[in-house]
Short mmCIF file of C-alpha atoms and ligand atoms in Angstrom, two decimals:
data_model
loop_
_atom_site.label_atom_id
_atom_site.label_comp_id
_atom_site.label_asym_id
_atom_site.label_seq_id
_atom_site.Cartn_x
_atom_site.Cartn_y
_atom_site.Cartn_z
CA MET A 1 -1.60 -1.61 -42.47
CA ASN A 2 -3.00 -4.95 -43.43
CA ARG A 3 -2.31 -6.92 -40.28
CA ARG A 4 -3.76 -4.08 -38.24
CA SER A 5 -7.05 -3.98 -40.09
CA PHE A 6 -7.30 -7.77 -40.04
CA LEU A 7 -6.79 -7.77 -36.30
CA LYS A 8 -9.23 -4.94 -35.91
CA THR A 9 -11.93 -6.87 -37.74
CA LEU A 10 -11.18 -9.93 -35.66
CA ALA A 11 -11.28 -7.88 -32.51
CA LEU A 12 -14.59 -6.30 -33.37
CA ALA A 13 -16.04 -9.71 -34.14
CA GLY A 14 -14.54 -10.89 -30.88
CA THR A 15 -16.22 -8.24 -28.77
CA LEU A 16 -19.53 -9.85 -29.61
CA ALA A 17 -18.45 -12.96 -27.77
CA VAL A 18 -16.91 -11.25 -24.74
CA PRO A 19 -19.01 -10.89 -21.61
CA GLY A 20 -19.71 -7.27 -20.79
CA ALA A 21 -18.23 -6.13 -24.05
CA GLY A 22 -21.05 -3.68 -24.54
CA ALA A 23 -18.53 -1.28 -23.07
CA ALA A 24 -16.08 -2.03 -25.85
CA ARG A 25 -15.89 0.56 -28.55
CA ALA A 26 -13.40 1.02 -31.28
CA GLU A 27 -11.77 4.39 -31.66
CA THR A 28 -14.08 5.13 -34.53
CA GLY A 29 -17.11 4.34 -32.39
CA GLY A 30 -17.20 7.70 -30.64
CA ARG A 31 -14.18 7.34 -28.36
CA VAL A 32 -11.73 10.17 -28.86
CA GLU A 33 -8.23 9.99 -27.40
CA LEU A 34 -6.64 13.20 -26.23
CA ALA A 35 -3.02 14.00 -26.89
CA THR A 36 -0.61 16.70 -25.75
CA LEU A 37 1.78 18.60 -27.95
CA LEU A 38 4.87 20.10 -26.29
CA ASP A 39 6.78 22.72 -28.25
CA LEU A 40 10.22 22.44 -26.67
CA SER A 41 11.48 25.54 -28.44
CA ARG A 42 9.27 27.56 -26.10
CA CYS A 43 10.13 25.90 -22.78
CA VAL A 44 12.38 28.00 -20.52
CA GLY A 45 12.68 25.37 -17.80
CA CYS A 46 11.09 27.57 -15.13
CA GLY A 47 9.47 24.57 -13.41
CA GLU A 48 6.05 26.20 -12.98
CA CYS A 49 4.49 23.04 -14.43
CA VAL A 50 6.27 20.82 -11.92
CA ALA A 51 5.03 22.95 -9.01
CA ALA A 52 1.50 23.04 -10.43
CA CYS A 53 1.48 19.27 -10.81
CA ARG A 54 2.39 18.81 -7.15
CA ASP A 55 -0.28 21.25 -6.00
CA ALA A 56 -3.01 19.82 -8.17
CA ASN A 57 -2.28 16.24 -7.22
CA ALA A 58 -1.14 16.57 -3.59
CA ALA A 59 -4.28 14.82 -2.34
CA LYS A 60 -3.31 11.70 -4.31
CA PHE A 61 0.19 11.42 -2.88
CA PRO A 62 0.89 8.43 -0.61
CA GLU A 63 0.85 8.66 3.19
CA PRO A 64 2.66 5.44 4.11
CA GLU A 65 2.09 3.59 7.39
CA ARG A 66 5.06 3.02 9.63
CA PRO A 67 6.85 0.86 10.38
CA PHE A 68 6.73 -0.90 7.01
CA PRO A 69 5.85 -4.59 7.35
CA LYS A 70 8.92 -6.77 7.03
CA MET A 71 9.08 -8.31 3.56
CA TYR A 72 10.41 -11.70 2.51
CA PRO A 73 12.67 -12.79 1.01
CA ALA A 74 15.28 -10.33 2.22
CA ARG A 75 16.12 -9.14 -1.28
CA VAL A 76 12.81 -7.29 -1.49
CA ARG A 77 13.62 -3.69 -0.70
CA ALA A 78 11.30 -0.97 0.48
CA GLU A 79 11.19 2.09 -1.78
CA ASP A 80 10.49 5.07 0.38
CA TRP A 81 10.21 8.61 -0.94
CA SER A 82 8.05 9.98 1.86
CA ALA A 83 10.99 11.77 3.51
CA ARG A 84 12.16 13.17 0.16
CA ARG A 85 8.95 14.62 -1.12
CA ASP A 86 10.67 17.71 -2.49
CA GLU A 87 12.92 15.84 -4.90
CA ASP A 88 12.05 17.20 -8.33
CA GLY A 89 15.14 16.21 -10.29
CA ARG A 90 13.54 12.89 -11.18
CA LEU A 91 10.20 11.13 -11.18
CA THR A 92 9.11 9.90 -7.75
CA PRO A 93 5.75 8.93 -6.19
CA TYR A 94 5.57 12.61 -5.12
CA ASN A 95 6.85 14.11 -8.35
CA TRP A 96 5.08 13.04 -11.51
CA LEU A 97 6.73 15.58 -13.80
CA THR A 98 10.39 16.50 -14.08
CA ILE A 99 12.33 18.84 -16.34
CA GLN A 100 15.36 17.47 -18.14
CA THR A 101 17.82 19.97 -19.52
CA ALA A 102 20.09 19.28 -22.47
CA VAL A 103 22.93 21.63 -23.32
CA VAL A 104 23.83 21.26 -26.98
CA GLU A 105 25.77 23.24 -29.52
CA ARG A 106 23.94 24.94 -32.35
CA ASP A 107 25.67 27.16 -34.93
CA GLY A 108 28.66 27.55 -32.65
CA ARG A 109 26.50 28.68 -29.72
CA GLU A 110 25.33 26.88 -26.65
CA LEU A 111 21.66 26.06 -26.62
CA GLU A 112 19.65 24.80 -23.68
CA VAL A 113 16.67 22.59 -24.41
CA HIS A 114 14.31 21.82 -21.55
CA ILE A 115 12.15 18.74 -21.74
CA PRO A 116 9.23 18.28 -19.33
CA ARG A 117 9.04 14.51 -18.76
CA ARG A 118 6.16 12.45 -17.46
CA CYS A 119 4.12 9.42 -18.54
CA MET A 120 3.70 9.42 -22.34
CA HIS A 121 0.14 7.98 -22.16
CA CYS A 122 0.83 5.31 -24.77
CA VAL A 123 -1.95 4.42 -27.20
CA ASN A 124 -1.44 0.72 -26.40
CA PRO A 125 0.10 0.96 -22.94
CA PRO A 126 2.11 -2.11 -21.88
CA CYS A 127 1.85 -1.01 -18.24
CA ALA A 128 -1.95 -1.32 -18.37
CA ASN A 129 -2.10 -4.28 -20.76
CA LEU A 130 0.21 -6.38 -18.66
CA CYS A 131 -0.89 -5.38 -15.16
CA PRO A 132 -2.03 -8.71 -13.70
CA TRP A 133 -4.73 -7.08 -11.53
CA GLY A 134 -6.29 -4.56 -13.85
CA ALA A 135 -4.99 -1.83 -11.53
CA ALA A 136 -3.32 0.05 -14.37
CA TYR A 137 -5.79 0.99 -17.05
CA LYS A 138 -6.52 3.30 -19.92
CA ARG A 139 -9.45 5.67 -19.72
CA ALA A 140 -11.77 6.16 -22.65
CA ASP A 141 -10.02 9.47 -23.36
CA GLY A 142 -6.65 7.74 -23.54
CA ALA A 143 -5.28 8.83 -20.15
CA VAL A 144 -3.45 5.93 -18.49
CA ARG A 145 -4.04 5.65 -14.75
CA ILE A 146 -3.01 3.40 -11.89
CA ASN A 147 -5.76 2.61 -9.42
CA ASP A 148 -4.14 3.20 -6.01
CA ALA A 149 -6.82 1.13 -4.26
CA ILE A 150 -5.92 -2.02 -6.24
CA CYS A 151 -2.23 -1.67 -7.14
CA LEU A 152 -0.04 -4.07 -5.13
CA GLY A 153 3.24 -2.38 -6.02
CA GLY A 154 4.90 -5.29 -7.81
CA ALA A 155 6.34 -2.71 -10.22
CA LYS A 156 5.68 -4.84 -13.29
CA CYS A 157 4.36 -1.70 -14.98
CA ARG A 158 7.71 0.01 -14.47
CA ASP A 159 9.55 -3.04 -15.82
CA VAL A 160 7.49 -3.18 -19.01
CA CYS A 161 7.27 0.60 -19.55
CA PRO A 162 9.81 1.56 -22.20
CA TRP A 163 10.64 4.66 -20.14
CA GLY A 164 10.42 3.13 -16.63
CA ILE A 165 7.89 5.81 -15.65
CA PRO A 166 5.79 4.52 -12.70
CA GLN A 167 7.42 4.99 -9.28
CA ARG A 168 6.89 2.95 -6.15
CA GLN A 169 6.08 3.95 -2.59
CA THR A 170 6.22 1.18 0.01
CA GLY A 171 3.88 1.07 3.01
CA VAL A 172 0.63 2.05 1.30
CA GLY A 173 -2.18 0.25 -0.46
CA LEU A 174 -3.98 -3.04 -0.68
CA TYR A 175 -0.97 -5.29 -0.10
CA LEU A 176 -1.00 -4.22 3.57
CA ASP A 177 -4.38 -5.95 3.95
CA LEU A 178 -3.34 -9.15 2.13
CA LEU A 179 0.03 -10.82 2.73
CA PRO A 180 2.39 -7.87 3.16
CA ALA A 181 5.33 -10.09 4.06
CA LEU A 182 5.03 -12.27 0.98
CA ALA A 183 3.43 -10.34 -1.86
CA GLY A 184 3.31 -6.76 -3.04
CA ASN A 185 5.38 -3.77 -2.00
CA GLY A 186 3.22 -0.64 -2.02
CA VAL A 187 1.63 1.35 -4.82
CA MET A 188 2.93 2.72 -8.13
CA TYR A 189 2.44 6.39 -8.95
CA LYS A 190 2.72 8.45 -12.10
CA CYS A 191 1.08 11.26 -14.07
CA ASP A 192 -2.64 10.52 -14.46
CA ARG A 193 -3.18 13.47 -16.76
CA CYS A 194 -5.03 15.29 -13.98
CA HIS A 195 -8.09 13.11 -14.56
CA GLN A 196 -10.09 15.06 -11.98
CA ARG A 197 -9.44 18.27 -13.90
CA LEU A 198 -10.23 16.68 -17.26
CA ASP A 199 -13.52 15.44 -15.83
CA ALA A 200 -14.31 18.99 -14.73
CA GLY A 201 -13.59 20.26 -18.23
CA GLN A 202 -10.29 21.87 -17.23
CA GLN A 203 -6.81 21.60 -18.73
CA PRO A 204 -4.13 19.55 -16.92
CA ALA A 205 -2.51 21.67 -14.20
CA CYS A 206 0.95 21.64 -15.82
CA SER A 207 -0.44 22.85 -19.08
CA GLU A 208 -2.49 25.65 -17.52
CA ALA A 209 0.37 26.87 -15.31
CA CYS A 210 2.94 27.19 -18.07
CA PRO A 211 3.77 30.88 -18.73
CA MET A 212 5.18 30.01 -22.16
CA GLN A 213 2.24 27.97 -23.47
CA VAL A 214 4.50 25.06 -24.20
CA GLN A 215 1.67 22.52 -24.06
CA ALA A 216 -1.49 22.16 -26.07
CA SER A 217 -4.04 19.36 -25.68
CA GLY A 218 -6.76 18.09 -27.96
CA PRO A 219 -7.98 15.12 -29.99
CA ARG A 220 -5.07 12.90 -31.04
CA GLU A 221 -5.43 13.26 -34.80
CA GLU A 222 -5.68 17.03 -34.54
CA MET A 223 -2.66 17.32 -32.28
CA ALA A 224 -0.66 14.92 -34.45
CA ALA A 225 -1.38 17.07 -37.48
CA ARG A 226 -0.35 20.18 -35.54
CA ALA A 227 2.84 18.51 -34.35
CA ARG A 228 3.77 17.47 -37.88
CA LYS A 229 3.01 20.93 -39.20
CA LEU A 230 5.05 22.62 -36.49
CA ALA A 231 7.97 20.28 -37.12
CA ALA A 232 7.79 20.90 -40.86
CA GLU A 233 7.57 24.69 -40.49
CA THR A 234 10.39 25.01 -37.98
CA GLY A 235 12.62 22.22 -39.22
CA GLY A 236 11.93 20.58 -35.87
CA HIS A 237 12.09 16.96 -34.77
CA LEU A 238 9.33 14.74 -33.43
CA TYR A 239 9.24 12.34 -30.51
CA GLY A 240 6.28 10.33 -29.21
CA LEU A 241 4.22 10.08 -32.37
CA GLU A 242 5.60 6.68 -33.39
CA GLU A 243 7.43 5.57 -30.25
CA ASN A 244 6.10 2.35 -28.72
CA GLY A 245 3.58 2.11 -31.54
CA GLY A 246 2.33 5.63 -30.80
CA THR A 247 1.85 7.67 -27.63
CA ASN A 248 -0.39 10.57 -26.75
CA THR A 249 2.52 12.90 -26.01
CA PHE A 250 4.22 14.65 -28.92
CA TYR A 251 7.45 16.57 -28.41
CA VAL A 252 8.63 18.94 -31.12
CA SER A 253 12.26 19.97 -30.68
CA PRO A 254 14.63 22.22 -32.62
CA VAL A 255 17.38 19.68 -31.89
CA PRO A 256 17.36 16.02 -33.00
CA PHE A 257 16.31 13.70 -30.18
CA GLU A 258 19.44 11.56 -30.52
CA GLU A 259 21.40 14.62 -29.49
CA LEU A 260 19.06 15.42 -26.63
CA ASP A 261 19.22 11.80 -25.49
CA ARG A 262 22.99 11.98 -25.27
CA ALA A 263 22.86 15.27 -23.40
CA VAL A 264 20.31 14.59 -20.64
CA ALA A 265 21.05 12.88 -17.34
CA GLN A 266 19.49 9.42 -17.33
CA GLY A 267 18.79 6.74 -14.76
CA PRO A 268 15.90 5.65 -12.56
CA GLY A 269 13.15 8.26 -12.81
CA ARG A 270 15.09 10.08 -15.54
CA PRO A 271 13.80 8.64 -18.81
CA HIS A 272 15.70 8.40 -22.09
CA LEU A 273 14.70 9.87 -25.46
CA ARG A 274 15.65 7.00 -27.75
CA PRO A 275 13.47 5.43 -30.45
CA VAL A 276 11.22 2.73 -28.96
CA ALA A 277 9.80 -0.25 -30.85
CA ASP A 278 6.19 -1.25 -30.20
CA VAL A 279 6.33 -3.37 -27.05
CA MET A 280 3.01 -5.12 -27.71
CA ALA A 281 3.59 -5.84 -31.43
CA ARG A 282 4.67 -9.47 -31.03
CA ASP A 283 1.61 -10.33 -28.96
CA GLU A 284 -0.68 -8.54 -31.37
CA ALA A 285 0.57 -10.91 -34.04
CA PHE A 286 -0.31 -13.85 -31.78
CA THR A 287 -3.79 -12.57 -31.16
CA ALA A 288 -4.96 -13.62 -34.61
CA ALA A 289 -3.76 -17.18 -33.95
CA VAL A 290 -5.37 -17.22 -30.53
CA PHE A 291 -8.73 -16.13 -31.93
CA GLY A 292 -8.59 -18.50 -34.87
CA ALA A 293 -7.60 -21.45 -32.69
CA PRO A 294 -10.93 -22.47 -31.15
CA LEU A 295 -12.69 -22.29 -34.51
CA ALA A 296 -9.99 -24.31 -36.26
CA GLY A 297 -10.13 -26.85 -33.45
CA LEU A 298 -13.91 -27.02 -33.53
CA ALA A 299 -13.98 -27.63 -37.27
CA ALA A 300 -11.29 -30.30 -37.01
CA GLY A 301 -13.06 -31.98 -34.09
CA LEU A 302 -16.43 -32.03 -35.84
CA LEU A 303 -14.96 -33.40 -39.07
CA THR A 304 -12.83 -36.09 -37.47
CA ALA A 305 -15.58 -37.27 -35.16
CA ALA A 306 -18.15 -37.28 -37.98
CA ARG A 307 -15.80 -39.20 -40.22
CA GLY A 308 -15.12 -41.62 -37.38
CA LEU A 309 -18.85 -42.16 -36.92
CA ALA A 310 -19.39 -42.71 -40.64
CA ARG A 311 -16.53 -45.16 -40.78
CA SER A 312 -17.71 -47.12 -37.77
CA GLY A 313 -21.23 -47.11 -39.29
CA ARG A 314 -19.96 -48.56 -42.54
CA GLY A 315 -17.65 -51.12 -41.05
CA ALA A 316 -19.87 -52.03 -38.11
CA GLY A 317 -18.65 -55.60 -38.07
CA GLU A 318 -14.99 -54.68 -37.93
CA GLY A 319 -15.05 -52.97 -34.55
CA GLY A 320 -13.22 -50.04 -36.12
CA HIS A 321 -12.84 -47.67 -33.21
CA ASP A 322 -9.66 -45.77 -32.60
CA MET B 1 -21.54 -50.25 -25.07
CA THR B 2 -18.78 -51.25 -22.68
CA GLU B 3 -16.50 -52.61 -25.34
CA PRO B 4 -15.61 -49.39 -27.20
CA ARG B 5 -15.00 -47.60 -23.91
CA ALA B 6 -12.44 -50.21 -22.93
CA ALA B 7 -10.85 -49.84 -26.33
CA LEU B 8 -10.63 -46.07 -25.90
CA ARG B 9 -8.86 -46.03 -22.54
CA PRO B 10 -5.29 -47.00 -23.38
CA ALA B 11 -5.22 -44.82 -26.48
CA ARG B 12 -6.18 -41.81 -24.37
CA ARG B 13 -3.39 -42.04 -21.86
CA PRO B 14 -0.47 -40.37 -23.65
CA ARG B 15 -2.81 -37.68 -24.92
CA GLY B 16 -4.07 -37.12 -21.39
CA ARG B 17 -0.53 -36.64 -20.17
CA LEU B 18 0.17 -34.15 -22.93
CA TRP B 19 -2.97 -32.22 -21.99
CA ILE B 20 -1.90 -32.09 -18.35
CA ALA B 21 1.57 -30.89 -19.37
CA LEU B 22 0.00 -28.21 -21.55
CA CYS B 23 -2.23 -26.99 -18.71
CA LEU B 24 0.71 -26.95 -16.28
CA ALA B 25 2.76 -24.95 -18.79
CA LEU B 26 -0.14 -22.51 -19.13
CA GLY B 27 -0.36 -22.28 -15.37
CA PHE B 28 3.39 -21.64 -15.15
CA THR B 29 3.54 -18.96 -17.84
CA GLY B 30 0.33 -17.50 -16.41
CA ALA B 31 1.72 -17.39 -12.88
CA GLY B 32 4.74 -15.64 -14.36
CA GLN B 33 2.43 -12.77 -15.37
CA MET B 34 2.53 -11.91 -11.69
CA PRO B 35 5.78 -10.41 -10.39
CA ILE B 36 6.90 -13.41 -8.33
CA PHE B 37 9.50 -15.41 -10.25
CA LYS B 38 12.22 -12.88 -9.64
CA ARG B 39 11.24 -12.14 -6.06
CA TYR B 40 11.35 -15.82 -5.20
CA TYR B 41 14.73 -16.50 -6.83
CA LEU B 42 13.38 -18.73 -9.60
CA ALA B 43 14.92 -16.44 -12.19
CA ASP B 44 18.28 -16.70 -10.40
CA LEU B 45 18.57 -20.44 -10.97
CA PRO B 46 20.96 -21.29 -13.77
CA GLY B 47 19.14 -21.26 -17.11
CA MET B 48 15.97 -19.81 -15.61
CA GLY B 49 16.69 -16.13 -16.21
CA TRP B 50 14.00 -16.04 -18.89
CA THR B 51 11.29 -16.59 -16.27
CA ALA B 52 11.69 -12.93 -15.24
CA ASP B 53 11.04 -11.75 -18.82
CA TYR B 54 7.38 -10.71 -18.67
CA LEU B 55 7.05 -10.15 -22.39
CA LEU B 56 8.57 -13.51 -23.28
CA LEU B 57 6.31 -15.31 -20.79
CA HIS B 58 3.34 -13.43 -22.16
CA THR B 59 4.10 -14.53 -25.71
CA LEU B 60 4.69 -18.11 -24.52
CA HIS B 61 1.36 -18.04 -22.66
CA LEU B 62 -0.40 -16.96 -25.83
CA ALA B 63 1.39 -19.60 -27.92
CA LEU B 64 0.40 -22.30 -25.43
CA ALA B 65 -3.12 -20.85 -25.27
CA THR B 66 -3.35 -21.30 -29.05
CA VAL B 67 -2.65 -25.02 -28.70
CA PHE B 68 -5.01 -25.21 -25.71
CA LEU B 69 -7.81 -23.56 -27.69
CA VAL B 70 -7.35 -25.77 -30.77
CA TRP B 71 -7.45 -28.78 -28.48
CA ALA B 72 -10.48 -27.61 -26.49
CA GLY B 73 -12.26 -26.65 -29.73
CA ALA B 74 -11.57 -30.10 -31.19
CA ALA B 75 -12.83 -31.78 -28.02
CA LEU B 76 -16.01 -29.70 -28.21
CA GLY B 77 -16.45 -30.57 -31.88
CA ALA B 78 -16.01 -34.28 -31.19
CA TRP B 79 -18.39 -34.08 -28.26
CA LEU B 80 -21.03 -32.37 -30.38
CA VAL B 81 -20.92 -35.35 -32.72
CA ARG B 82 -20.60 -38.17 -30.21
CA ARG B 83 -22.58 -36.70 -27.29
CA GLU B 84 -20.86 -38.84 -24.71
CA ALA B 85 -22.16 -38.27 -21.19
CA LEU B 86 -19.85 -36.14 -19.04
CA THR B 87 -18.91 -37.15 -15.50
CA ALA B 88 -19.94 -34.65 -12.81
CA LEU B 89 -16.35 -33.58 -12.31
CA GLY B 90 -15.84 -33.59 -16.07
CA GLY B 91 -18.73 -31.17 -16.47
CA TRP B 92 -17.16 -28.70 -14.04
CA ARG B 93 -13.78 -29.06 -15.69
CA ALA B 94 -15.24 -28.48 -19.14
CA ALA B 95 -16.98 -25.37 -17.83
CA ALA B 96 -13.69 -24.15 -16.33
CA VAL B 97 -11.94 -24.70 -19.68
CA ALA B 98 -14.63 -22.69 -21.48
CA ALA B 99 -14.49 -19.87 -18.94
CA LEU B 100 -10.69 -19.79 -18.97
CA ALA B 101 -10.81 -19.58 -22.75
CA LEU B 102 -13.36 -16.75 -22.71
CA THR B 103 -11.58 -14.68 -20.06
CA GLY B 104 -8.20 -15.36 -21.66
CA LEU B 105 -9.49 -14.28 -25.06
CA ALA B 106 -10.98 -11.15 -23.52
CA ARG B 107 -7.55 -10.29 -22.10
CA ALA B 108 -5.88 -10.87 -25.45
CA LEU B 109 -8.53 -8.74 -27.12
CA LYS B 110 -7.91 -5.88 -24.72
CA ASN B 111 -4.25 -5.83 -25.72
CA LEU B 112 -5.02 -4.87 -29.32
CA PRO B 113 -4.21 -1.25 -30.10
CA ASP B 114 -7.64 -0.44 -31.52
CA VAL B 115 -9.67 -2.05 -28.78
CA TRP B 116 -10.70 -0.38 -25.56
CA LEU B 117 -12.53 -2.21 -22.79
CA ALA B 118 -13.96 -0.40 -19.78
CA PRO B 119 -11.57 -0.52 -16.78
CA GLY B 120 -14.16 -2.35 -14.64
CA VAL B 121 -14.55 -5.07 -17.27
CA VAL B 122 -10.79 -5.44 -17.57
CA MET B 123 -10.39 -5.85 -13.83
CA ALA B 124 -13.25 -8.34 -13.53
CA VAL B 125 -11.79 -10.40 -16.38
CA ASP B 126 -8.30 -10.34 -14.84
CA TRP B 127 -9.44 -11.56 -11.45
CA ALA B 128 -11.84 -14.10 -12.96
CA HIS B 129 -9.07 -15.58 -15.14
CA LEU B 130 -6.84 -15.99 -12.10
CA ALA B 131 -9.62 -17.50 -9.96
CA LEU B 132 -10.55 -19.85 -12.80
CA ALA B 133 -6.95 -20.95 -13.23
CA LEU B 134 -6.82 -21.87 -9.54
CA ALA B 135 -10.21 -23.61 -9.67
CA PHE B 136 -9.24 -25.51 -12.82
CA GLY B 137 -6.05 -26.68 -11.11
CA ALA B 138 -7.99 -27.86 -8.04
CA LEU B 139 -10.55 -29.67 -10.18
CA GLY B 140 -7.80 -31.33 -12.19
CA LEU B 141 -6.11 -32.51 -9.01
CA ALA B 142 -9.40 -33.92 -7.72
CA ALA B 143 -9.94 -35.74 -11.01
CA LEU B 144 -6.43 -37.15 -10.92
CA VAL B 145 -6.84 -38.41 -7.36
CA ARG B 146 -10.21 -39.97 -8.09
CA GLY B 147 -9.15 -41.24 -11.48
CA THR B 148 -12.19 -39.82 -13.25
CA GLY B 149 -12.04 -38.65 -16.85
CA TYR B 150 -14.10 -36.00 -18.62
CA VAL B 151 -16.55 -38.52 -20.08
CA ARG B 152 -18.16 -41.55 -18.51
C1 LIG C 1 -5.22 -23.98 -18.52
C2 LIG C 1 -5.53 -22.82 -18.97
C3 LIG C 1 -4.96 -21.51 -18.44
C4 LIG C 1 -4.37 -21.23 -17.24
C5 LIG C 1 -4.10 -22.18 -16.08
C6 LIG C 1 -4.05 -19.81 -17.24
C7 LIG C 1 -3.45 -19.14 -16.19
C8 LIG C 1 -3.22 -17.81 -16.16
C9 LIG C 1 -2.75 -17.09 -15.02
C10 LIG C 1 -2.49 -17.70 -13.63
C11 LIG C 1 -2.58 -15.80 -15.38
C12 LIG C 1 -2.07 -14.67 -14.51
C13 LIG C 1 -3.12 -14.11 -13.63
C14 LIG C 1 -3.97 -13.12 -14.30
O1 LIG C 1 -3.42 -12.19 -14.88
O2 LIG C 1 -5.21 -13.25 -14.28
C15 LIG C 1 -2.94 -15.69 -16.77
C16 LIG C 1 -2.91 -14.55 -17.53
C17 LIG C 1 -3.30 -14.48 -18.85
N1 LIG C 1 -3.85 -15.47 -19.62
FE1 LIG C 1 -4.11 -17.36 -19.04
N2 LIG C 1 -4.42 -19.27 -18.44
C18 LIG C 1 -4.99 -20.28 -19.19
C19 LIG C 1 -5.53 -20.17 -20.45
C20 LIG C 1 -5.51 -19.02 -21.20
C21 LIG C 1 -6.10 -18.92 -22.50
C22 LIG C 1 -6.85 -20.03 -23.24
C23 LIG C 1 -5.87 -17.66 -22.93
C24 LIG C 1 -6.35 -17.16 -24.28
C25 LIG C 1 -5.87 -16.25 -24.96
C26 LIG C 1 -5.11 -16.96 -21.89
C27 LIG C 1 -4.67 -15.65 -21.93
C28 LIG C 1 -4.11 -14.98 -20.88
C29 LIG C 1 -3.68 -13.62 -20.94
C30 LIG C 1 -3.79 -12.73 -22.17
C31 LIG C 1 -3.18 -13.31 -19.64
C32 LIG C 1 -2.60 -12.06 -19.04
C33 LIG C 1 -1.82 -11.13 -19.57
C34 LIG C 1 -2.67 -10.03 -20.13
O3 LIG C 1 -3.57 -9.51 -19.46
O4 LIG C 1 -2.41 -9.67 -21.25
N3 LIG C 1 -4.93 -17.81 -20.85
N4 LIG C 1 -3.32 -16.94 -17.23
S1 LIG C 2 4.79 5.77 -20.77
FE1 LIG C 2 5.01 3.94 -19.52
S2 LIG C 2 3.67 4.32 -17.77
FE2 LIG C 2 3.06 5.78 -19.37
S3 LIG C 2 1.41 4.73 -20.54
FE3 LIG C 2 3.34 4.26 -21.59
S4 LIG C 2 3.96 2.30 -20.68
FE4 LIG C 2 2.46 3.17 -19.29
S1 LIG C 3 -1.07 16.14 -16.56
FE1 LIG C 3 -1.43 16.54 -14.38
S2 LIG C 3 -0.55 14.77 -13.37
FE2 LIG C 3 0.32 14.78 -15.43
S3 LIG C 3 2.24 15.93 -15.28
FE3 LIG C 3 0.64 17.41 -15.84
S4 LIG C 3 -0.06 18.22 -13.89
FE4 LIG C 3 1.06 16.35 -13.43
S1 LIG C 4 6.03 25.78 -17.06
FE1 LIG C 4 6.26 25.78 -19.26
S2 LIG C 4 8.14 26.90 -19.65
FE2 LIG C 4 8.13 26.40 -17.48
S3 LIG C 4 9.25 24.47 -17.37
FE3 LIG C 4 7.11 23.90 -17.55
S4 LIG C 4 6.75 23.64 -19.74
FE4 LIG C 4 8.69 24.74 -19.52
#
């Protein structure tokens, strides 16, 4: 794409001017993003992955302080899941993976399709891009995390996430030490792709625990190729490859996703399966203008001022200042 | 050279007001990057619903930033030619403008799909941009109260 490569060039030029940008590397510069492929035709909905996720990440779950500080104005509601830690029918701060089941008709027979749902780990994640504190961020390997020591629980990430993934627990985190009555409301939680396991060279817990080998992880390009191949061979359908400008979670399903979307229960913590336009696209377009602006201004300023000087030099007697 | 300075003053005024309005609009759309406009009922006022739309505010902030950067770039260009002496306060304000521009541009850069900045850098830039916005506002207020401009 032309705009993309133009922006990329601009961005690379830009990194030279950004303080601390030594850490900035383009994807081609050695950084490899990992993606997960989920073959839904294999999933039996046993929930082993959900249980494994809870076990592997139990130490990260919130332990809220009670009573919660009173929050103003009164419309600000606490979100408390600490007494419902076992809820696994939706995403919660204590449940980062949930299985959706769609019952559809295929060739006159009923077919159940199970869809393990969690954060998609978007390539250009709006949750991380738009977090005002830098609490939500993308790791070099593409995993999107929320820093529970910094997050204030304003839930902006959930509002800008096309799937409403991050979930809030009130009564924990940094906001308690700042102005708990007036700002913040806890910490947001979601799948962090088992970063501690990745760092130790292991597979994510959900992937390892699955008896049906539904999931496979690897470099994005490789997994994308595998997903496309699998879809082509089985007449399957793809979700996640293009959604929101591209994610690092690829579902391959024997049933079209429009059908699955109609058949699964949806609501808070129960994400949809609809097509999603690239949330950040409009602002990407603006980035070129924003980077060109200071240079255009500088050139204009130099020229006008120089011309002004020349004019006032020539017409010294006329007092020609403006 | 008192005469040209006197001639400059009145011409500057409307431009100065426009600059202040631009900075206030940037401050407003910037503040809206934080989840407060809905919490504090601003978005409930008639005709203000858009203030709760993060993506719209973000685009507006970038659009305003484009104008801000053209303007600041032009001022720098003119200064490079004319070399007028800055007031003490003006020097601090100019530095704040430059730092706001750099941190703002770093944030915009981070939002490109092909760019990855280390999480620590991103956080430092975020907090610096916010602190700078507050400092720039305070400096501007001080300048307004004292009636000092950027240049002597
Ligand atoms: C008078 C000048 C400016 C003021 C008062 C201002 C104010 C703010 C404030 C208060 C925030 C929210 C707090 C934060 O996230 O740090 C913010 C965010 C932001 N500002 Fe500015 N800003 C100014 C200029 C700029 C400029 C020149 C740019 C250049 C592109 C810019 C780009 C951004 C971006 C991209 C964000 C945050 C959203 C994101 O991370 O994507 N700002 N600004
Ligand atoms: S799915 Fe939502 S929470 Fe996950 S990376 Fe994308 S925007 Fe962020
Ligand atoms: S990758 Fe880890 S954190 Fe994410 S759903 Fe799987 S087990 Fe849970
Ligand atoms: S463990 Fe495997 S088969 Fe069982 S629900 Fe999870 S993904 Fe499906």
